[in-house]
Short mmCIF file of C-alpha atoms (C1' of nucleotides) in Angstrom, two decimals:
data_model
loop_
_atom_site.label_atom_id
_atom_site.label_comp_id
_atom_site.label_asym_id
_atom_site.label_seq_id
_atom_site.Cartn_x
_atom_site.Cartn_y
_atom_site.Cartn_z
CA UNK P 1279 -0.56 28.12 -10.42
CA UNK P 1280 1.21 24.88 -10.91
CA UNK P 1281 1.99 22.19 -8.48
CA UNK P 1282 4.72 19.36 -9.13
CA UNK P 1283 5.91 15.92 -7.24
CA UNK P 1284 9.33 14.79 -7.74
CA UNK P 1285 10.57 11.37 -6.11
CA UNK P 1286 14.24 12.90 -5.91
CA UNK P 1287 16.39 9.75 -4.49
CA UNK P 1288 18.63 11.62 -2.55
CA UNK P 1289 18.43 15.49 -1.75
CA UNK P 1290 22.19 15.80 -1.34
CA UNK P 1291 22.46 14.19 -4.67
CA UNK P 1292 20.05 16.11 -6.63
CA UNK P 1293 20.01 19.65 -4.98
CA UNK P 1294 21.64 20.99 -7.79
CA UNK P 1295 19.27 19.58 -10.32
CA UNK P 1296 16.15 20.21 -8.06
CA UNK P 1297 17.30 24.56 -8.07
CA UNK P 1298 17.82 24.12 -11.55
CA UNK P 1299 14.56 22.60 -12.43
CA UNK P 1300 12.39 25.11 -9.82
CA UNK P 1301 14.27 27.86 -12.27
CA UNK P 1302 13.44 26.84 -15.60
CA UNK P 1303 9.50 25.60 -14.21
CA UNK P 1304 8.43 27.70 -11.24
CA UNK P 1305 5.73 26.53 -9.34
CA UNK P 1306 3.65 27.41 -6.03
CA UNK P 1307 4.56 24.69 -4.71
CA UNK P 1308 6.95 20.96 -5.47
CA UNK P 1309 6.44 17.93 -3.61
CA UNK P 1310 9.65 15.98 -3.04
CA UNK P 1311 10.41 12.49 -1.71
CA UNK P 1312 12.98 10.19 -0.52
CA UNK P 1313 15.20 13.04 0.47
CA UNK P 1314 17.65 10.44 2.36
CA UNK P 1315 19.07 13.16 4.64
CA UNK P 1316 18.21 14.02 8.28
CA UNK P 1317 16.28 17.48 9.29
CA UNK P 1318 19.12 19.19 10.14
CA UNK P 1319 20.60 18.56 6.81
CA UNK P 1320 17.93 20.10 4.48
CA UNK P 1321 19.33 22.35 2.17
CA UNK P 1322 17.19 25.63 3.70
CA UNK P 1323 19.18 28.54 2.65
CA UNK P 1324 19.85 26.47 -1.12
CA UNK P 1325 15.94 27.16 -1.03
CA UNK P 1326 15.57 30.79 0.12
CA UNK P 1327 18.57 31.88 -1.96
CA UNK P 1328 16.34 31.50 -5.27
CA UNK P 1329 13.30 32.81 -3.54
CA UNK P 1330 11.59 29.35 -1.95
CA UNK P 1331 10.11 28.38 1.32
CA UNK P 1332 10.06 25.22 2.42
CA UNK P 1333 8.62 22.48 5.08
CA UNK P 1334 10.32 18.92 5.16
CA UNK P 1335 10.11 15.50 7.60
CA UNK P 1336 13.52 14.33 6.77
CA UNK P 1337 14.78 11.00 8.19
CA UNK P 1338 18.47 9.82 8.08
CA UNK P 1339 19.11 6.99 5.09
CA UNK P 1340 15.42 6.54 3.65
CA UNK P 1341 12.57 8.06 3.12
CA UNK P 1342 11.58 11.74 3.86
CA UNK P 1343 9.70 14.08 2.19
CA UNK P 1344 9.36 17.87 1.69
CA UNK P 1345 7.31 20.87 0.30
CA UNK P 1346 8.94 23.78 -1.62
CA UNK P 1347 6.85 26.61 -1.49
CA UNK P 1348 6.51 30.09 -3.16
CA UNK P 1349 4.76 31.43 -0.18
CA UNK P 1350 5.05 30.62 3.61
CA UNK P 1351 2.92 27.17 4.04
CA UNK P 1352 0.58 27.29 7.18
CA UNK P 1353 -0.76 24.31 9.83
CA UNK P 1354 2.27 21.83 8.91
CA UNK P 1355 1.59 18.59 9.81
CA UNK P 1356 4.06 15.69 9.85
CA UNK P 1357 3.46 12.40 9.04
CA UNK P 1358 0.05 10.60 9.62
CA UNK P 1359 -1.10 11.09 13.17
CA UNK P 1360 -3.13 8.20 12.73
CA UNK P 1361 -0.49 5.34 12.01
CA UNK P 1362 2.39 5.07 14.20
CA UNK P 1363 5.64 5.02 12.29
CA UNK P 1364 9.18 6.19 12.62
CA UNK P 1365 9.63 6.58 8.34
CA UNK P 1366 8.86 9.77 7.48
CA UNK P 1367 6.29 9.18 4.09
CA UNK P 1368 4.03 12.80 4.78
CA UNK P 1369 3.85 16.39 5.05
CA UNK P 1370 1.25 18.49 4.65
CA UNK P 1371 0.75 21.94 4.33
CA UNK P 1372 -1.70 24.92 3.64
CA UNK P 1373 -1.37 27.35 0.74
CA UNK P 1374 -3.06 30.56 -0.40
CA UNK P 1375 -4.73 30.76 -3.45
CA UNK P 1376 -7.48 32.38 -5.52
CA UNK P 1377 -10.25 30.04 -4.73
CA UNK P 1378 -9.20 30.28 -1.16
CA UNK P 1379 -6.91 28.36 0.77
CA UNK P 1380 -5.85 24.91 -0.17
CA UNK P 1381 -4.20 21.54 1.32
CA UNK P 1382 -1.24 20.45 0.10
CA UNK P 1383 0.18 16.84 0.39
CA UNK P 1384 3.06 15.60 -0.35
CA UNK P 1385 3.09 11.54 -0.17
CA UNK P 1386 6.14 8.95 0.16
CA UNK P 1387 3.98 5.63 -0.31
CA UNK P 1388 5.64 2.65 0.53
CA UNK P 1389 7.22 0.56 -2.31
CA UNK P 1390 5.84 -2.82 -0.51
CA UNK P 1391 9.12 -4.83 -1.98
CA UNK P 1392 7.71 -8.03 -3.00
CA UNK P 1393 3.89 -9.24 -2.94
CA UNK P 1394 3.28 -11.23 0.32
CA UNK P 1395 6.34 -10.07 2.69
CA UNK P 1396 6.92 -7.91 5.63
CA UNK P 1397 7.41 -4.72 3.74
CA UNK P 1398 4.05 -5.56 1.08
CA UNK P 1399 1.85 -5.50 4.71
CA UNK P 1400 2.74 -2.63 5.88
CA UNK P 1401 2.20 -0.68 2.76
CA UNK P 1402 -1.36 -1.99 2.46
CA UNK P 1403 -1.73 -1.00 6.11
CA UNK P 1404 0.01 2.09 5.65
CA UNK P 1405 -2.19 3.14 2.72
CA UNK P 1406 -5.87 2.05 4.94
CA UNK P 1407 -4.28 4.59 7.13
CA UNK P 1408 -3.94 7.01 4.59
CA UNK P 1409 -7.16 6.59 3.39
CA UNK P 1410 -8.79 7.55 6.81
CA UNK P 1411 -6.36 10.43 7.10
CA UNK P 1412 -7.43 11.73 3.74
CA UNK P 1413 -11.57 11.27 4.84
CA UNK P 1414 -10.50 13.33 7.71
CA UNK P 1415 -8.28 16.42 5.78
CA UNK P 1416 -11.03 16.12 2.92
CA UNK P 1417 -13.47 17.54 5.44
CA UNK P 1418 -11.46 20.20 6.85
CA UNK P 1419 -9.86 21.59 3.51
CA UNK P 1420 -11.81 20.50 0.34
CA UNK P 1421 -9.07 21.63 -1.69
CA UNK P 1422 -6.91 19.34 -0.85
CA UNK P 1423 -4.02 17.92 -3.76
CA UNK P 1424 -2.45 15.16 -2.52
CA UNK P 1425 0.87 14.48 -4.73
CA UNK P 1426 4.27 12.08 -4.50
CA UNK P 1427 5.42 8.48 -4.88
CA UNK P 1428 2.59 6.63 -4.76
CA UNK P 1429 4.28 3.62 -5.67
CA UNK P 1430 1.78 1.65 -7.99
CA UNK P 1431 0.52 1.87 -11.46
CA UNK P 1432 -2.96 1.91 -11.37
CA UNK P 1433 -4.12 0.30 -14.54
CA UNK P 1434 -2.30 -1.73 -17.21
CA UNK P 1435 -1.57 1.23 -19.32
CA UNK P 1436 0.66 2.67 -16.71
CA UNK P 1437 2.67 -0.73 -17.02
CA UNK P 1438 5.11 -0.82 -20.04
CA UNK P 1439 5.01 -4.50 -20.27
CA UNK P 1440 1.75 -5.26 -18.00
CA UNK P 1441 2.00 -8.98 -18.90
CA UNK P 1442 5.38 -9.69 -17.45
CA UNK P 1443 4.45 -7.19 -14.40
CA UNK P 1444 0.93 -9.21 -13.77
CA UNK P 1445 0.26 -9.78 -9.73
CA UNK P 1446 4.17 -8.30 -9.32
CA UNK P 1447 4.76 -5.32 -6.93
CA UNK P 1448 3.38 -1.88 -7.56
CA UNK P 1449 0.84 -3.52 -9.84
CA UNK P 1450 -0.96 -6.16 -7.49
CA UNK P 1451 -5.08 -6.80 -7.28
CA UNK P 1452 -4.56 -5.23 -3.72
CA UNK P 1453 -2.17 -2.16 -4.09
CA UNK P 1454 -4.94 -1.04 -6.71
CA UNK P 1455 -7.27 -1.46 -5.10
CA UNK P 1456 -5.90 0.52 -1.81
CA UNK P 1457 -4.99 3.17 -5.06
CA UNK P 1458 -9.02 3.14 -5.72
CA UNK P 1459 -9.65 3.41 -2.37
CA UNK P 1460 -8.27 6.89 -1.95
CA UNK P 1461 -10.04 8.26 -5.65
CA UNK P 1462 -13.31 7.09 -3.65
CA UNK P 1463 -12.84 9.48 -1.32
CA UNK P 1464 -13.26 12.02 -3.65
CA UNK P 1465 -10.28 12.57 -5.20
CA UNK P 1466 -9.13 12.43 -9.40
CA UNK P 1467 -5.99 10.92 -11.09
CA UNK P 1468 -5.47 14.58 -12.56
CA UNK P 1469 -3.02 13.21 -15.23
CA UNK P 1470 -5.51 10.70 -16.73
CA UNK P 1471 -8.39 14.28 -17.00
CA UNK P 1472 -6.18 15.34 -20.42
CA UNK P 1473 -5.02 13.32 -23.63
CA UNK P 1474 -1.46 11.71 -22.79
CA UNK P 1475 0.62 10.09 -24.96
CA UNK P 1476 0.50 6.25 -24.83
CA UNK P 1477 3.45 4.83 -22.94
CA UNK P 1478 3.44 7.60 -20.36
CA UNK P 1479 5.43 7.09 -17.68
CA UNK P 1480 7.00 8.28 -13.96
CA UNK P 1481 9.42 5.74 -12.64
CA UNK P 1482 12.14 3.52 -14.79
CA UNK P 1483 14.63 0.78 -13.36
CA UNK P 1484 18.20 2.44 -13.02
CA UNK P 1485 19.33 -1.34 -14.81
CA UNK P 1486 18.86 -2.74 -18.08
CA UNK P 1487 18.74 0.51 -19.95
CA UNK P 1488 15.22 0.61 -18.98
CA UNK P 1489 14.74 4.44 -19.25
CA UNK P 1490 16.39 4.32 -22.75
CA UNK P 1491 13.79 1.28 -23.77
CA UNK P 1492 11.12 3.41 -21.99
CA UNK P 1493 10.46 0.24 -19.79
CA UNK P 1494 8.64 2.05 -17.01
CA UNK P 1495 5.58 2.63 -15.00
CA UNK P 1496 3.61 5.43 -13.96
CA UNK P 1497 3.70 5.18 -10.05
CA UNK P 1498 3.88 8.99 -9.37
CA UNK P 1499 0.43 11.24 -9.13
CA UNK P 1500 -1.09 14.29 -8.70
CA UNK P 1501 -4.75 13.16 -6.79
CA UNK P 1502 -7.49 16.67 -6.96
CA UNK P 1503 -10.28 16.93 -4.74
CA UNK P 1504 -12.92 17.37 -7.21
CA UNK P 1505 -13.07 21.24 -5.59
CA UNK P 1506 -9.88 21.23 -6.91
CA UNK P 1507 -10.34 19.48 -9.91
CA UNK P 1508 -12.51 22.16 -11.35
CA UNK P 1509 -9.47 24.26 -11.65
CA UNK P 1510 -7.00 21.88 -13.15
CA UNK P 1511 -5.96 22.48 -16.77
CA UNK P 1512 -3.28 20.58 -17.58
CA UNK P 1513 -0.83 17.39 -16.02
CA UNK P 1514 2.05 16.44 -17.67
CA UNK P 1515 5.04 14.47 -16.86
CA UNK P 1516 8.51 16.32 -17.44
CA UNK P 1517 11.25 14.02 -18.25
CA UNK P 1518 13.84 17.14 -18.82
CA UNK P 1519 15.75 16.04 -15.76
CA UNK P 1520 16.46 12.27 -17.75
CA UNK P 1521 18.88 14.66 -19.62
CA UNK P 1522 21.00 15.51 -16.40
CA UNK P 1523 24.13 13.83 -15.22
CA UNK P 1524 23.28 11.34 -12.35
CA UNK P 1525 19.08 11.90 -13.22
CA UNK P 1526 16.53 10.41 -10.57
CA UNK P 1527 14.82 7.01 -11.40
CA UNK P 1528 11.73 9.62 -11.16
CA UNK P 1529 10.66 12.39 -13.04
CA UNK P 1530 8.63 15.27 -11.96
CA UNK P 1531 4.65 15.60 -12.45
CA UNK P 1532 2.87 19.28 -13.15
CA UNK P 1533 -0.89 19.98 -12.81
CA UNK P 1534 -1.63 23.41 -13.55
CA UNK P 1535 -4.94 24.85 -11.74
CA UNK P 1536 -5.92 27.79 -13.65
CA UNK P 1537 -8.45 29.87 -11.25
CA UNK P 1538 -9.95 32.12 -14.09
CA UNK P 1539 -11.10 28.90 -16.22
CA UNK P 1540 -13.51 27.48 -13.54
"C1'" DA L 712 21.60 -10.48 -16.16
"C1'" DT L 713 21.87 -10.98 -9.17
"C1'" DG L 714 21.67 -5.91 -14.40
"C1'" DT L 715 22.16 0.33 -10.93
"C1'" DC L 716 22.04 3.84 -7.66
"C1'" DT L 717 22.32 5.67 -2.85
"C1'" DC L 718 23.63 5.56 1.95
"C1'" DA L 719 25.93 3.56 6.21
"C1'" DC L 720 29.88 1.89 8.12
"C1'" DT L 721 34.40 3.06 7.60
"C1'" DC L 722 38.46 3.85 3.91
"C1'" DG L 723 37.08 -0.77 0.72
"C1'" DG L 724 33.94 -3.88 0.35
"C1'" DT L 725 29.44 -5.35 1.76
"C1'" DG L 726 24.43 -4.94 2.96
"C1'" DA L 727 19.88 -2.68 2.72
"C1'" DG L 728 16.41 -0.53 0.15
"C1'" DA L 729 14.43 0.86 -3.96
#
DNA sequence: ATGTCTCACTCGGTGAGA
């Protein structure tokens, strides 16, 4: 079975491209984020028409996330009930699977805006809330995948030019380590498990032609529990949508958990 | 290059957020 995460910048915007996508690369189960569009706005029957299910904390403007699922998703939970917020970053589901049930996550981390102002705070606070969360799930499902925008690069080679991006946003001493903080838990960077290309990357500046220079980072992630891990055999990052009209700043990541190859 | 994209408020130009 595969699971995906797909930072989507605007649900109305992308709908088409998300159906098309979920055709050509079914999966159990695709994380989105930054759905910009209220509850009752979520594009439901869009879903169910090609055979989906689907959970979602939308939020008018910003923010929001959502699950698309094959199956009907169990013991929803919005949000973290540890962290009082009105943005809508989390939603969390359970799934069947072979190796029994697991936990789904799917993650808007906040993008902090520059190092040392309101915004940078509260995503270091938001993500020491996380981390508890996560210590508390981990328990209670230990097949938990926790995927989305996690909005830093954890080590250099995520960076494209790490030099010019030293100390900046989404690459900071502290947003790595708050990154690190969450693998202690227990959980893998599933994408860094396999061989990847060098210059592998998630996220790319809508200006300066930075896709087409591949000027990006790798701030999106698929995080295993290591009972999860066992199963994964592959994470890639699918830049197909890039080739759309009006394409995301994202691009989707796919870990496949194969069940026979434990 | 303050570079582009999206949404809100409101019908066109500006501000916020990424």
């Amino acid at each position: 079975m595969k699971l995906a995460t797909w930072n989507v910048n605007s649900l109305k915007v992308r709908l088409p491209q998300v159906l098309d996508w979920l055709e050509n690369s079914p999966v159990e189960a695709l994380c989105l984020q930054e759905l910009k569009l209220a509850d009752d706005k979520f594009p439901i029957d869009a879903f169910t028409e090609v055979g989906y299910q689907a959970c979602w904390a939308g939020q008018k403007t910003y923010n929001g996330v959502a699950i698309i699922t094959k199956t009907a998703g169990t013991d929803i939970q919005r949000n973290l009930p540890n962290f009082e917020d009105h943005q809508q970053r989390i939603i969390a589901t359970t799934l069947p699977s072979p190796a029994g049930d697991i936990r789904v996550v799917s993650a808007y981390c906040p993008n902090g805006q520059a190092v040392g102002s309101d915004k940078y705070e509260y995503k270091l606070k938001w993500f020491m809330a996380l981390q508890e969360w996560l210590r508390q799930e981990l328990e209670r499902y230990p097949r938990l995948a926790v995927l989305g925008d996690y909005n830093v690069a954890p080590h250099d080679e995520d960076v494209h030019d790490p030099k010019k991006w030293e100390g900046d946003i989404l690459v900071s001493e502290p947003e790595r380590a708050a990154f690190n903080a969450l693998l202690s838990l227990g959980f893998t960077d599933s994408f860094r498990e396999f061989e990847q290309e060098d210059k592998s990357f998630t996220w790319w500046d809508y200006r300066r032609f930075a896709f087409r220079r591949n000027a990006g980072l790798r701030i999106d992630h698929v995080l295993l529990s290591d009972a999860l891990k066992r199963y994964c055999s592959a994470c890639t990052i699918d830049k197909s949508p890039r080739g759309n009209e009006q394409p995301s700043d994202h691009t989707p990541v796919v870990a496949t958990l194969d069940f026979q190859c434990a």
